[in-house]
């Protein structure tokens, strides 16, 4: 890293920047599971663009589709005009994602980011039900716009924004306070008119809280939640922005629980190539939008539609990616379990290819990430206290790369724990 370049980041770019502090180098190229900095040093990526790169960097299959589209002068910016790229994607979603799962969703393109999808989902739920409250869970993360922040159960993330949670109390998440599979507190609060809780429009939940520290909702708990919502006419929104697109071993992260959310938000890896794109999926009867009622200049990123379509066709036409993700996830789980048994004082949890190593405090987790970086591995922390090292490699990672990353991680943990 040259001084001049350091200076321009420090003098010109806002103080808000974060990742460059954890990984103090200047990256230049990336391919598959690897990033390379301007000095030619390679880094193994166990971070995958915060979940946006499930198919790896510059995936060659997606790159070819993108190049061909651009060379042919395909529309890149399309607002919500009908385009060939969008029609192709919609048909592919129906054929490869919805029909095989018996889902009857309509599709909204809310704008480029996960937060755009969350905003649209919240607004739709309020509009359809005529109610305003939305229940969310402790340690939830739904995005940085003000509406999304208002359902983000993390005071540090909301700090300074001046938005209170849009209900009175964060709801306990599965396993929180050691209470497993128990929604009785929530049921009581909803049924007790003196609780001060208005009947909510919706409940928004991540089946695995990514930013919240790899907190995993159990299938039985999710089923109870879905039933509770259905009983009381509350819409269930699953925020699959980070855990969707195969991260947990199935295309949608809620499939293992056998539930069908009323509304689903997707972003990050749905574009396939790291291109900004988001979707809101809503049960057919919920599509009560009037034309133009919700919009956004960048809701028609047709280049992303092309790579999204290619990713679905290439990776989701058969069960191979799911099987490979589960197999690699199992390897990861076995290795991490051995690691925590060996070192003590840490625990692990995960599903599919998202796993966490939970340390006693944030300084240990930060040190592991720093030492990992110095040895060529990119991992980041998550959790309410940043005490969890989150492992989120591309789903296309090879067995050798997984082994190499785990070796670097073991050495880092060894240094920190001794
Ligand atoms: N929901 C979840 C579950 C997320 O993990 C994130 C991003 N980390 C978002 C929403 C917000 O997405 P974006 O940063 O693209 O706005």
Tab-separated table of C-alpha atoms in Angstrom, residues 29-240:
chain	number	residue	atom	x	y	z
A	29	UNK	CA	-8.531	-8.120	-8.717
A	30	UNK	CA	-10.588	-11.109	-7.658
A	31	UNK	CA	-11.383	-14.531	-9.008
A	32	UNK	CA	-13.394	-17.359	-7.485
A	33	UNK	CA	-12.552	-17.546	-3.767
A	34	UNK	CA	-9.545	-15.234	-4.059
A	35	UNK	CA	-8.857	-11.511	-3.943
A	36	UNK	CA	-5.498	-10.054	-4.887
A	37	UNK	CA	-4.150	-6.727	-3.703
A	38	UNK	CA	-2.114	-4.272	-5.732
A	39	UNK	CA	1.123	-5.782	-4.409
A	40	UNK	CA	0.161	-9.184	-5.760
A	41	UNK	CA	-0.700	-10.722	-2.373
A	42	UNK	CA	-3.570	-13.228	-2.521
A	43	UNK	CA	-6.308	-13.470	0.097
A	44	UNK	CA	-8.711	-16.332	0.535
A	45	UNK	CA	-12.259	-15.037	0.804
A	46	UNK	CA	-14.366	-16.412	3.680
A	47	UNK	CA	-16.615	-13.362	3.522
A	48	UNK	CA	-18.077	-13.423	-0.010
A	49	UNK	CA	-18.994	-9.757	-0.221
A	50	UNK	CA	-21.075	-10.045	2.958
A	51	UNK	CA	-23.077	-12.751	1.221
A	52	UNK	CA	-23.323	-11.105	-2.207
A	53	UNK	CA	-20.884	-13.496	-3.888
A	54	UNK	CA	-22.297	-16.968	-3.340
A	55	UNK	CA	-20.967	-17.948	-6.796
A	56	UNK	CA	-17.534	-16.407	-6.190
A	57	UNK	CA	-15.764	-13.424	-7.740
A	58	UNK	CA	-15.902	-12.973	-11.503
A	59	UNK	CA	-17.591	-16.320	-11.928
A	60	UNK	CA	-16.580	-17.302	-15.499
A	61	UNK	CA	-20.029	-18.591	-16.508
A	62	UNK	CA	-21.773	-15.425	-15.341
A	63	UNK	CA	-19.013	-13.217	-16.749
A	64	UNK	CA	-19.471	-14.738	-20.209
A	65	UNK	CA	-23.230	-14.076	-20.080
A	66	UNK	CA	-22.633	-10.490	-18.959
A	67	UNK	CA	-20.006	-9.790	-21.619
A	68	UNK	CA	-22.213	-11.222	-24.386
A	69	UNK	CA	-25.121	-9.096	-23.181
A	70	UNK	CA	-23.052	-5.903	-23.084
A	71	UNK	CA	-21.406	-6.580	-26.440
A	72	UNK	CA	-24.899	-6.962	-27.900
A	73	UNK	CA	-25.910	-3.536	-26.538
A	74	UNK	CA	-28.431	-5.073	-24.152
A	75	UNK	CA	-30.382	-2.566	-22.045
A	76	UNK	CA	-28.554	-1.890	-18.780
A	77	UNK	CA	-30.812	0.704	-17.143
A	78	UNK	CA	-34.456	-0.123	-17.620
A	79	UNK	CA	-36.516	1.259	-14.707
A	80	UNK	CA	-39.553	-1.024	-14.763
A	81	UNK	CA	-39.952	-1.199	-18.502
A	82	UNK	CA	-40.625	-4.638	-19.928
A	83	UNK	CA	-37.394	-6.000	-21.319
A	84	UNK	CA	-36.262	-9.292	-22.755
A	85	UNK	CA	-33.758	-9.727	-19.906
A	86	UNK	CA	-36.484	-9.257	-17.295
A	87	UNK	CA	-38.923	-11.567	-19.081
A	88	UNK	CA	-36.269	-14.263	-19.263
A	89	UNK	CA	-35.502	-13.901	-15.559
A	90	UNK	CA	-39.176	-13.997	-14.547
A	91	UNK	CA	-39.711	-17.157	-16.604
A	92	UNK	CA	-36.639	-18.749	-15.041
A	93	UNK	CA	-37.766	-17.813	-11.529
A	94	UNK	CA	-41.127	-19.449	-12.210
A	95	UNK	CA	-39.614	-22.561	-13.748
A	96	UNK	CA	-36.635	-23.203	-11.465
A	97	UNK	CA	-37.486	-21.502	-8.186
A	98	UNK	CA	-41.252	-21.224	-7.667
A	99	UNK	CA	-42.849	-24.187	-9.442
A	100	UNK	CA	-40.550	-26.897	-8.039
A	101	UNK	CA	-41.327	-25.600	-4.543
A	102	UNK	CA	-45.051	-25.141	-5.074
A	103	UNK	CA	-44.766	-21.383	-4.480
A	104	UNK	CA	-47.188	-18.895	-6.008
A	105	UNK	CA	-45.372	-15.593	-5.493
A	106	UNK	CA	-45.554	-12.409	-7.484
A	107	UNK	CA	-42.280	-10.556	-7.950
A	108	UNK	CA	-41.476	-6.923	-7.255
A	109	UNK	CA	-38.199	-5.260	-8.227
A	110	UNK	CA	-37.900	-2.706	-5.422
A	111	UNK	CA	-34.478	-1.194	-6.173
A	112	UNK	CA	-30.876	-2.298	-5.961
A	113	UNK	CA	-30.304	-3.138	-2.301
A	114	UNK	CA	-31.491	-5.380	0.478
A	115	UNK	CA	-32.719	-2.364	2.400
A	116	UNK	CA	-34.831	-1.372	-0.626
A	117	UNK	CA	-36.495	-4.790	-0.485
A	118	UNK	CA	-37.113	-4.512	3.257
A	119	UNK	CA	-38.612	-1.020	2.885
A	120	UNK	CA	-40.976	-2.202	0.178
A	121	UNK	CA	-41.960	-5.286	2.181
A	122	UNK	CA	-42.744	-3.231	5.298
A	123	UNK	CA	-44.714	-0.681	3.322
A	124	UNK	CA	-46.693	-3.380	1.557
A	125	UNK	CA	-47.502	-5.149	4.834
A	126	UNK	CA	-48.746	-1.895	6.343
A	127	UNK	CA	-50.770	-1.028	3.261
A	128	UNK	CA	-52.398	-4.451	2.981
A	129	UNK	CA	-53.288	-4.821	6.660
A	130	UNK	CA	-53.969	-1.160	7.460
A	131	UNK	CA	-51.851	-1.632	10.592
A	132	UNK	CA	-48.475	-0.098	11.399
A	133	UNK	CA	-46.604	-2.086	14.054
A	134	UNK	CA	-44.053	-4.647	12.915
A	135	UNK	CA	-42.526	-7.149	15.296
A	136	UNK	CA	-38.873	-7.970	14.950
A	137	UNK	CA	-36.348	-9.918	16.934
A	138	UNK	CA	-33.479	-9.199	19.218
A	139	UNK	CA	-30.220	-8.976	17.226
A	140	UNK	CA	-32.069	-8.728	13.905
A	141	UNK	CA	-30.488	-6.791	11.048
A	142	UNK	CA	-32.562	-5.578	8.129
A	143	UNK	CA	-30.624	-2.665	6.623
A	144	UNK	CA	-29.524	0.898	7.143
A	145	UNK	CA	-32.418	2.937	5.752
A	146	UNK	CA	-34.677	4.408	8.397
A	147	UNK	CA	-37.566	1.974	7.925
A	148	UNK	CA	-35.247	-1.028	7.902
A	149	UNK	CA	-33.405	0.341	10.942
A	150	UNK	CA	-36.705	0.632	12.773
A	151	UNK	CA	-36.954	-3.173	12.730
A	152	UNK	CA	-33.253	-3.750	13.421
A	153	UNK	CA	-32.889	-5.058	16.974
A	154	UNK	CA	-29.477	-3.580	17.573
A	155	UNK	CA	-29.179	-0.245	19.360
A	156	UNK	CA	-25.654	0.405	18.053
A	157	UNK	CA	-26.850	0.118	14.457
A	158	UNK	CA	-29.756	2.515	15.160
A	159	UNK	CA	-27.584	4.967	17.091
A	160	UNK	CA	-27.891	8.514	15.861
A	161	UNK	CA	-30.694	7.751	13.410
A	162	UNK	CA	-33.435	8.826	15.794
A	163	UNK	CA	-35.667	5.903	14.891
A	164	UNK	CA	-37.154	3.870	17.693
A	165	UNK	CA	-38.046	0.254	17.067
A	166	UNK	CA	-41.561	0.335	15.625
A	167	UNK	CA	-42.875	-1.794	18.430
A	168	UNK	CA	-42.233	-1.517	22.142
A	169	UNK	CA	-39.941	-4.438	22.930
A	170	UNK	CA	-37.613	-6.559	20.880
A	171	UNK	CA	-38.972	-10.069	20.791
A	172	UNK	CA	-36.783	-12.873	22.074
A	173	UNK	CA	-35.293	-14.985	19.315
A	174	UNK	CA	-35.197	-18.753	19.378
A	175	UNK	CA	-32.759	-19.819	22.084
A	176	UNK	CA	-32.315	-16.277	23.378
A	177	UNK	CA	-32.160	-16.295	27.187
A	178	UNK	CA	-31.844	-20.061	26.897
A	179	UNK	CA	-35.537	-20.456	26.039
A	180	UNK	CA	-35.689	-22.813	23.087
A	181	UNK	CA	-38.658	-23.148	20.765
A	182	UNK	CA	-40.784	-20.902	22.923
A	183	UNK	CA	-43.025	-18.188	21.560
A	184	UNK	CA	-45.331	-18.121	24.562
A	185	UNK	CA	-44.077	-14.689	25.624
A	186	UNK	CA	-44.937	-13.287	22.236
A	187	UNK	CA	-48.316	-15.023	22.173
A	188	UNK	CA	-49.191	-13.621	25.595
A	189	UNK	CA	-48.108	-10.119	24.647
A	190	UNK	CA	-50.187	-10.229	21.473
A	191	UNK	CA	-53.286	-11.498	23.241
A	192	UNK	CA	-53.047	-9.212	26.273
A	193	UNK	CA	-54.739	-5.908	25.493
A	194	UNK	CA	-52.895	-4.266	28.398
A	195	UNK	CA	-49.453	-5.121	26.913
A	196	UNK	CA	-49.535	-1.940	24.869
A	197	UNK	CA	-48.763	-3.933	21.746
A	198	UNK	CA	-50.975	-2.973	18.812
A	199	UNK	CA	-51.884	-5.870	16.594
A	200	UNK	CA	-48.977	-5.803	14.174
A	201	UNK	CA	-49.088	-5.718	10.411
A	202	UNK	CA	-46.185	-8.132	10.165
A	203	UNK	CA	-43.420	-10.049	11.833
A	204	UNK	CA	-40.030	-9.850	10.126
A	205	UNK	CA	-37.484	-12.576	10.757
A	206	UNK	CA	-34.191	-13.969	9.486
A	207	UNK	CA	-34.037	-17.761	9.755
A	208	UNK	CA	-30.347	-17.354	10.531
A	209	UNK	CA	-29.322	-13.945	11.795
A	210	UNK	CA	-26.169	-13.136	9.833
A	211	UNK	CA	-25.145	-9.751	11.204
A	212	UNK	CA	-26.644	-10.698	14.574
A	213	UNK	CA	-24.019	-13.405	15.112
A	214	UNK	CA	-25.132	-16.532	13.220
A	215	UNK	CA	-28.147	-17.101	15.464
A	216	UNK	CA	-30.143	-20.011	14.151
A	217	UNK	CA	-33.903	-20.338	14.358
A	218	UNK	CA	-35.025	-23.920	14.734
A	219	UNK	CA	-37.589	-25.419	12.387
A	220	UNK	CA	-40.148	-25.995	15.153
A	221	UNK	CA	-39.839	-22.386	16.307
A	222	UNK	CA	-40.291	-21.066	12.764
A	223	UNK	CA	-43.355	-23.262	12.305
A	224	UNK	CA	-44.842	-21.947	15.560
A	225	UNK	CA	-44.122	-18.414	14.403
A	226	UNK	CA	-45.800	-19.028	11.033
A	227	UNK	CA	-48.841	-20.547	12.760
A	228	UNK	CA	-49.062	-17.707	15.249
A	229	UNK	CA	-48.972	-15.165	12.403
A	230	UNK	CA	-51.551	-17.051	10.359
A	231	UNK	CA	-53.894	-17.383	13.379
A	232	UNK	CA	-53.863	-13.666	14.036
A	233	UNK	CA	-53.795	-12.328	10.477
A	234	UNK	CA	-50.216	-11.046	10.831
A	235	UNK	CA	-48.051	-11.227	7.718
A	236	UNK	CA	-44.836	-13.220	8.013
A	237	UNK	CA	-41.888	-11.610	6.249
A	238	UNK	CA	-38.732	-13.706	5.922
A	239	UNK	CA	-35.723	-11.521	5.197
A	240	UNK	CA	-33.608	-13.825	3.040
